[in-house]
Amino acid sequence: MKYIIAIDCGTTSTRVVLYCLATQKIVKSASRPTSLIYEGSNISFDALELYAKTLDALREVTLGLDLESVVSVGVTNQRESVVFFDAYTKKPLANGISWQCRRTSEMCDRLNAEGLAKTITKKTGLVVDPYFSATKIKWTIDNMPNVKAAKEQGRLRVGTVDTWLIYCLTGGKVFVTDYSNASRTMLLNIKTLEWDAELLEIFDVDKNMLPTLVSSNSFVGTTTDLGFPLKIAGILGDQQASLFGHACFRAGQAKSTYGTGCFILLNTEDKIVYSKTRMLTTIAYVLGGKPTYALEGAVFNATSIFDWLSSVGILSKAEDIDKHASQVENSGGVVFVPSFTGMGAPYWLGQAKAEIVGISRNTTRFHITHAAVESIAFSVKEIIMCMERDTKQNIVQLKIDGGGSNSVVLSRAQADILNCPVLVSKEADTTALGAVYISGLSSGVFKSLSDIENLTKYKATYVMRKDKIESAKKSFEHYKNMVAKTLKKY
């Protein structure tokens, strides 16, 4: 028996899985919750705790395992989150900053006012938004004296979560990131595949602070912190890993992951498509130095909405979402605007707040729940429409995964509003599966992308229900009108 281990360090938890190559299944997994620190709109995390929990889950999965049977370890991770650490002590200098954090909104407004947005977008494919790493890095250097002092002394090292985990796992010997993660920092030129000198100057970043860039299918080192060596091979940002796990290797193939947020990626192969609809242009993966690009739309709140509904007592628990949403035929005119942490694509309005509108005396908690589910499907619909305009091609099917894909109500609503088949992955955690696949490709277990295509499996397919065509159109238009009214307030 041979195995591949995947480390999937997400926003709300870190999961480590053991994939059996013989059965083509995940046969063991261990998960640890991620502790986030909330201070108003600032969201951060303890980087040492994050690594300790990752290590703990890794030890659980490998307990009793013949380690000679482990071919390699792949890493996937929450992307734009950033960690600051000391090259000498190898310890964090501050709390890591979460991708969800909006503390740099004013800085982004200044960059836009100074006319730098066009330059930044042309080089990075990204919009100027607190979502990305660069403004988080500059804010921390400007506001934390110990971090600034470490920079001036040449001791400061900065990296996304993949960089931090690999640095720790290798005992501080390996300081790298792959291009899929680097493309989310707002410091990488996605055309030259280099840290961009002009961007480094804008954000006051020294190149020596940043990790070495490597292809996604690279062997990067071996573990030292486990007491035994495991080969680390293959790195992808979490959403790119999900794209890889769905085997969306051809232009026009798309996936949507319903996790804390909802992220839609469309493969454009070797073509850099600069969006006119405020989608993101990103690196999907780089294999052997050859980049594959994608368009991405980010919805900042998806299953986090279910958690909120539970926290205020509308749901008894998030898992009851289908039970509640299916109690009513529709939302009864209620619209849920899901901007708890601002509006992502295509609006990019960080200061926007969530709203529930259209409540009447007849409104029940079931209508609110139904509206909440619809809001996710509508948000994805908006992004798909934008991508189709950017590429001048229709997306003929959508592959989905993540915890939200377990909701039948959401999956059906998504198919109804998109009017194309929605395929639900048999493995809800396609992100971890993508880390397995990129690791297997890196270590030679899989000889080509075709080998991986043959492994993908789906448990359900939903198609547009003809009797829902008109009602879906009307509900979507109503949603868009309510969102437009909400956004006029900002």
mmCIF file of N, CA, C and O in Angstrom, residues 176-218:
data_model
loop_
_atom_site.group_PDB
_atom_site.id
_atom_site.type_symbol
_atom_site.label_atom_id
_atom_site.label_comp_id
_atom_site.label_asym_id
_atom_site.label_seq_id
_atom_site.Cartn_x
_atom_site.Cartn_y
_atom_site.Cartn_z
ATOM 1 N N VAL A 176 9.935 29.054 0.850
ATOM 2 C CA VAL A 176 9.421 29.065 -0.531
ATOM 3 C C VAL A 176 7.930 29.349 -0.543
ATOM 4 O O VAL A 176 7.240 29.249 0.469
ATOM 5 N N THR A 177 7.445 29.670 -1.722
ATOM 6 C CA THR A 177 6.014 29.696 -2.012
ATOM 7 C C THR A 177 5.832 29.308 -3.464
ATOM 8 O O THR A 177 6.749 29.490 -4.272
ATOM 9 N N ASP A 178 4.668 28.767 -3.789
ATOM 10 C CA ASP A 178 4.428 28.470 -5.203
ATOM 11 C C ASP A 178 3.731 29.653 -5.848
ATOM 12 O O ASP A 178 3.239 30.569 -5.181
ATOM 13 N N TYR A 179 3.657 29.641 -7.166
ATOM 14 C CA TYR A 179 3.119 30.780 -7.912
ATOM 15 C C TYR A 179 1.632 31.005 -7.680
ATOM 16 O O TYR A 179 1.158 32.140 -7.766
ATOM 17 N N SER A 180 0.881 29.945 -7.386
ATOM 18 C CA SER A 180 -0.560 30.137 -7.166
ATOM 19 C C SER A 180 -0.795 30.983 -5.923
ATOM 20 O O SER A 180 -1.676 31.850 -5.897
ATOM 21 N N ASN A 181 -0.009 30.748 -4.878
ATOM 22 C CA ASN A 181 -0.112 31.569 -3.671
ATOM 23 C C ASN A 181 0.494 32.950 -3.883
ATOM 24 O O ASN A 181 -0.071 33.958 -3.453
ATOM 25 N N ALA A 182 1.633 32.997 -4.559
ATOM 26 C CA ALA A 182 2.303 34.281 -4.792
ATOM 27 C C ALA A 182 1.429 35.224 -5.597
ATOM 28 O O ALA A 182 1.458 36.447 -5.406
ATOM 29 N N SER A 183 0.606 34.658 -6.498
ATOM 30 C CA SER A 183 -0.244 35.498 -7.343
ATOM 31 C C SER A 183 -1.346 36.181 -6.552
ATOM 32 O O SER A 183 -2.053 37.042 -7.084
ATOM 33 N N ARG A 184 -1.500 35.825 -5.273
ATOM 34 C CA ARG A 184 -2.539 36.437 -4.431
ATOM 35 C C ARG A 184 -1.968 37.490 -3.481
ATOM 36 O O ARG A 184 -2.699 38.051 -2.673
ATOM 37 N N THR A 185 -0.688 37.758 -3.569
ATOM 38 C CA THR A 185 -0.072 38.717 -2.659
ATOM 39 C C THR A 185 -0.180 40.154 -3.145
ATOM 40 O O THR A 185 0.016 41.089 -2.394
ATOM 41 N N MET A 186 -0.424 40.374 -4.427
ATOM 42 C CA MET A 186 -0.408 41.675 -5.082
ATOM 43 C C MET A 186 1.031 42.206 -5.207
ATOM 44 O O MET A 186 1.266 43.398 -5.347
ATOM 45 N N LEU A 187 1.979 41.276 -5.195
ATOM 46 C CA LEU A 187 3.394 41.637 -5.373
ATOM 47 C C LEU A 187 4.025 40.903 -6.548
ATOM 48 O O LEU A 187 5.141 41.233 -6.955
ATOM 49 N N LEU A 188 3.326 39.909 -7.097
ATOM 50 C CA LEU A 188 3.866 39.100 -8.180
ATOM 51 C C LEU A 188 3.388 39.621 -9.534
ATOM 52 O O LEU A 188 2.197 39.874 -9.721
ATOM 53 N N ASN A 189 4.316 39.747 -10.464
ATOM 54 C CA ASN A 189 3.957 40.045 -11.845
ATOM 55 C C ASN A 189 3.573 38.722 -12.502
ATOM 56 O O ASN A 189 4.441 37.851 -12.688
ATOM 57 N N ILE A 190 2.307 38.555 -12.827
ATOM 58 C CA ILE A 190 1.836 37.245 -13.299
ATOM 59 C C ILE A 190 2.291 36.937 -14.723
ATOM 60 O O ILE A 190 2.169 35.797 -15.177
ATOM 61 N N LYS A 191 2.819 37.933 -15.410
ATOM 62 C CA LYS A 191 3.324 37.699 -16.761
ATOM 63 C C LYS A 191 4.792 37.293 -16.737
ATOM 64 O O LYS A 191 5.187 36.322 -17.388
ATOM 65 N N THR A 192 5.613 37.984 -15.938
ATOM 66 C CA THR A 192 7.048 37.668 -15.867
ATOM 67 C C THR A 192 7.337 36.556 -14.867
ATOM 68 O O THR A 192 8.429 35.993 -14.853
ATOM 69 N N LEU A 193 6.360 36.266 -13.981
ATOM 70 C CA LEU A 193 6.515 35.273 -12.905
ATOM 71 C C LEU A 193 7.651 35.655 -11.960
ATOM 72 O O LEU A 193 8.408 34.809 -11.486
ATOM 73 N N GLU A 194 7.735 36.931 -11.632
ATOM 74 C CA GLU A 194 8.755 37.434 -10.708
ATOM 75 C C GLU A 194 8.118 38.404 -9.719
ATOM 76 O O GLU A 194 7.112 39.057 -10.023
ATOM 77 N N TRP A 195 8.747 38.512 -8.524
ATOM 78 C CA TRP A 195 8.375 39.585 -7.625
ATOM 79 C C TRP A 195 8.683 40.892 -8.354
ATOM 80 O O TRP A 195 9.782 41.094 -8.844
ATOM 81 N N ASP A 196 7.723 41.778 -8.434
ATOM 82 C CA ASP A 196 7.839 42.962 -9.271
ATOM 83 C C ASP A 196 8.472 44.125 -8.499
ATOM 84 O O ASP A 196 7.970 44.525 -7.441
ATOM 85 N N ALA A 197 9.539 44.688 -9.033
ATOM 86 C CA ALA A 197 10.296 45.742 -8.350
ATOM 87 C C ALA A 197 9.429 46.966 -8.065
ATOM 88 O O ALA A 197 9.514 47.564 -6.974
ATOM 89 N N GLU A 198 8.605 47.360 -9.017
ATOM 90 C CA GLU A 198 7.759 48.544 -8.808
ATOM 91 C C GLU A 198 6.731 48.296 -7.709
ATOM 92 O O GLU A 198 6.466 49.175 -6.871
ATOM 93 N N LEU A 199 6.149 47.113 -7.684
ATOM 94 C CA LEU A 199 5.177 46.789 -6.642
ATOM 95 C C LEU A 199 5.842 46.710 -5.272
ATOM 96 O O LEU A 199 5.279 47.163 -4.266
ATOM 97 N N LEU A 200 7.048 46.166 -5.225
ATOM 98 C CA LEU A 200 7.776 46.097 -3.953
ATOM 99 C C LEU A 200 8.019 47.502 -3.411
ATOM 100 O O LEU A 200 7.915 47.746 -2.202
ATOM 101 N N GLU A 201 8.324 48.431 -4.289
ATOM 102 C CA GLU A 201 8.555 49.818 -3.866
ATOM 103 C C GLU A 201 7.267 50.458 -3.371
ATOM 104 O O GLU A 201 7.266 51.157 -2.353
ATOM 105 N N ILE A 202 6.160 50.235 -4.071
ATOM 106 C CA ILE A 202 4.869 50.807 -3.664
ATOM 107 C C ILE A 202 4.503 50.365 -2.252
ATOM 108 O O ILE A 202 4.030 51.164 -1.434
ATOM 109 N N PHE A 203 4.749 49.096 -1.951
ATOM 110 C CA PHE A 203 4.328 48.543 -0.665
ATOM 111 C C PHE A 203 5.455 48.456 0.364
ATOM 112 O O PHE A 203 5.286 47.854 1.425
ATOM 113 N N ASP A 204 6.602 49.067 0.040
ATOM 114 C CA ASP A 204 7.726 49.142 0.979
ATOM 115 C C ASP A 204 8.191 47.753 1.433
ATOM 116 O O ASP A 204 8.395 47.494 2.613
ATOM 117 N N VAL A 205 8.323 46.869 0.452
ATOM 118 C CA VAL A 205 8.741 45.492 0.736
ATOM 119 C C VAL A 205 10.119 45.245 0.134
ATOM 120 O O VAL A 205 10.359 45.558 -1.036
ATOM 121 N N ASP A 206 11.023 44.710 0.943
ATOM 122 C CA ASP A 206 12.341 44.310 0.437
ATOM 123 C C ASP A 206 12.245 42.886 -0.101
ATOM 124 O O ASP A 206 11.593 42.024 0.508
ATOM 125 N N LYS A 207 12.915 42.621 -1.200
ATOM 126 C CA LYS A 207 12.811 41.311 -1.834
ATOM 127 C C LYS A 207 13.298 40.195 -0.913
ATOM 128 O O LYS A 207 12.775 39.069 -0.954
ATOM 129 N N ASN A 208 14.307 40.496 -0.075
ATOM 130 C CA ASN A 208 14.832 39.443 0.805
ATOM 131 C C ASN A 208 13.829 39.015 1.869
ATOM 132 O O ASN A 208 14.008 37.993 2.529
ATOM 133 N N MET A 209 12.770 39.800 2.061
ATOM 134 C CA MET A 209 11.712 39.434 3.001
ATOM 135 C C MET A 209 10.836 38.309 2.455
ATOM 136 O O MET A 209 10.157 37.620 3.214
ATOM 137 N N LEU A 210 10.845 38.150 1.138
ATOM 138 C CA LEU A 210 9.890 37.265 0.470
ATOM 139 C C LEU A 210 10.487 35.909 0.126
ATOM 140 O O LEU A 210 11.691 35.798 -0.134
ATOM 141 N N PRO A 211 9.664 34.871 0.069
ATOM 142 C CA PRO A 211 10.152 33.515 -0.213
ATOM 143 C C PRO A 211 10.567 33.324 -1.663
ATOM 144 O O PRO A 211 10.183 34.085 -2.559
ATOM 145 N N THR A 212 11.339 32.279 -1.888
ATOM 146 C CA THR A 212 11.721 31.868 -3.241
ATOM 147 C C THR A 212 10.501 31.302 -3.956
ATOM 148 O O THR A 212 9.708 30.551 -3.386
ATOM 149 N N LEU A 213 10.349 31.666 -5.217
ATOM 150 C CA LEU A 213 9.214 31.215 -6.019
ATOM 151 C C LEU A 213 9.515 29.856 -6.652
ATOM 152 O O LEU A 213 10.587 29.663 -7.235
ATOM 153 N N VAL A 214 8.551 28.923 -6.551
ATOM 154 C CA VAL A 214 8.730 27.595 -7.133
ATOM 155 C C VAL A 214 7.472 27.182 -7.879
ATOM 156 O O VAL A 214 6.373 27.674 -7.614
ATOM 157 N N SER A 215 7.624 26.267 -8.831
ATOM 158 C CA SER A 215 6.477 25.709 -9.535
ATOM 159 C C SER A 215 5.595 24.919 -8.565
ATOM 160 O O SER A 215 6.075 24.399 -7.542
ATOM 161 N N SER A 216 4.338 24.822 -8.904
ATOM 162 C CA SER A 216 3.381 24.138 -8.023
ATOM 163 C C SER A 216 3.706 22.659 -7.866
ATOM 164 O O SER A 216 3.388 22.057 -6.835
ATOM 165 N N ASN A 217 4.341 22.067 -8.866
ATOM 166 C CA ASN A 217 4.670 20.635 -8.813
ATOM 167 C C ASN A 217 6.123 20.396 -8.426
ATOM 168 O O ASN A 217 6.764 19.469 -8.903
ATOM 169 N N SER A 218 6.635 21.218 -7.509
ATOM 170 C CA SER A 218 8.040 21.104 -7.087
ATOM 171 C C SER A 218 8.201 20.238 -5.845
ATOM 172 O O SER A 218 7.337 20.225 -4.952
#
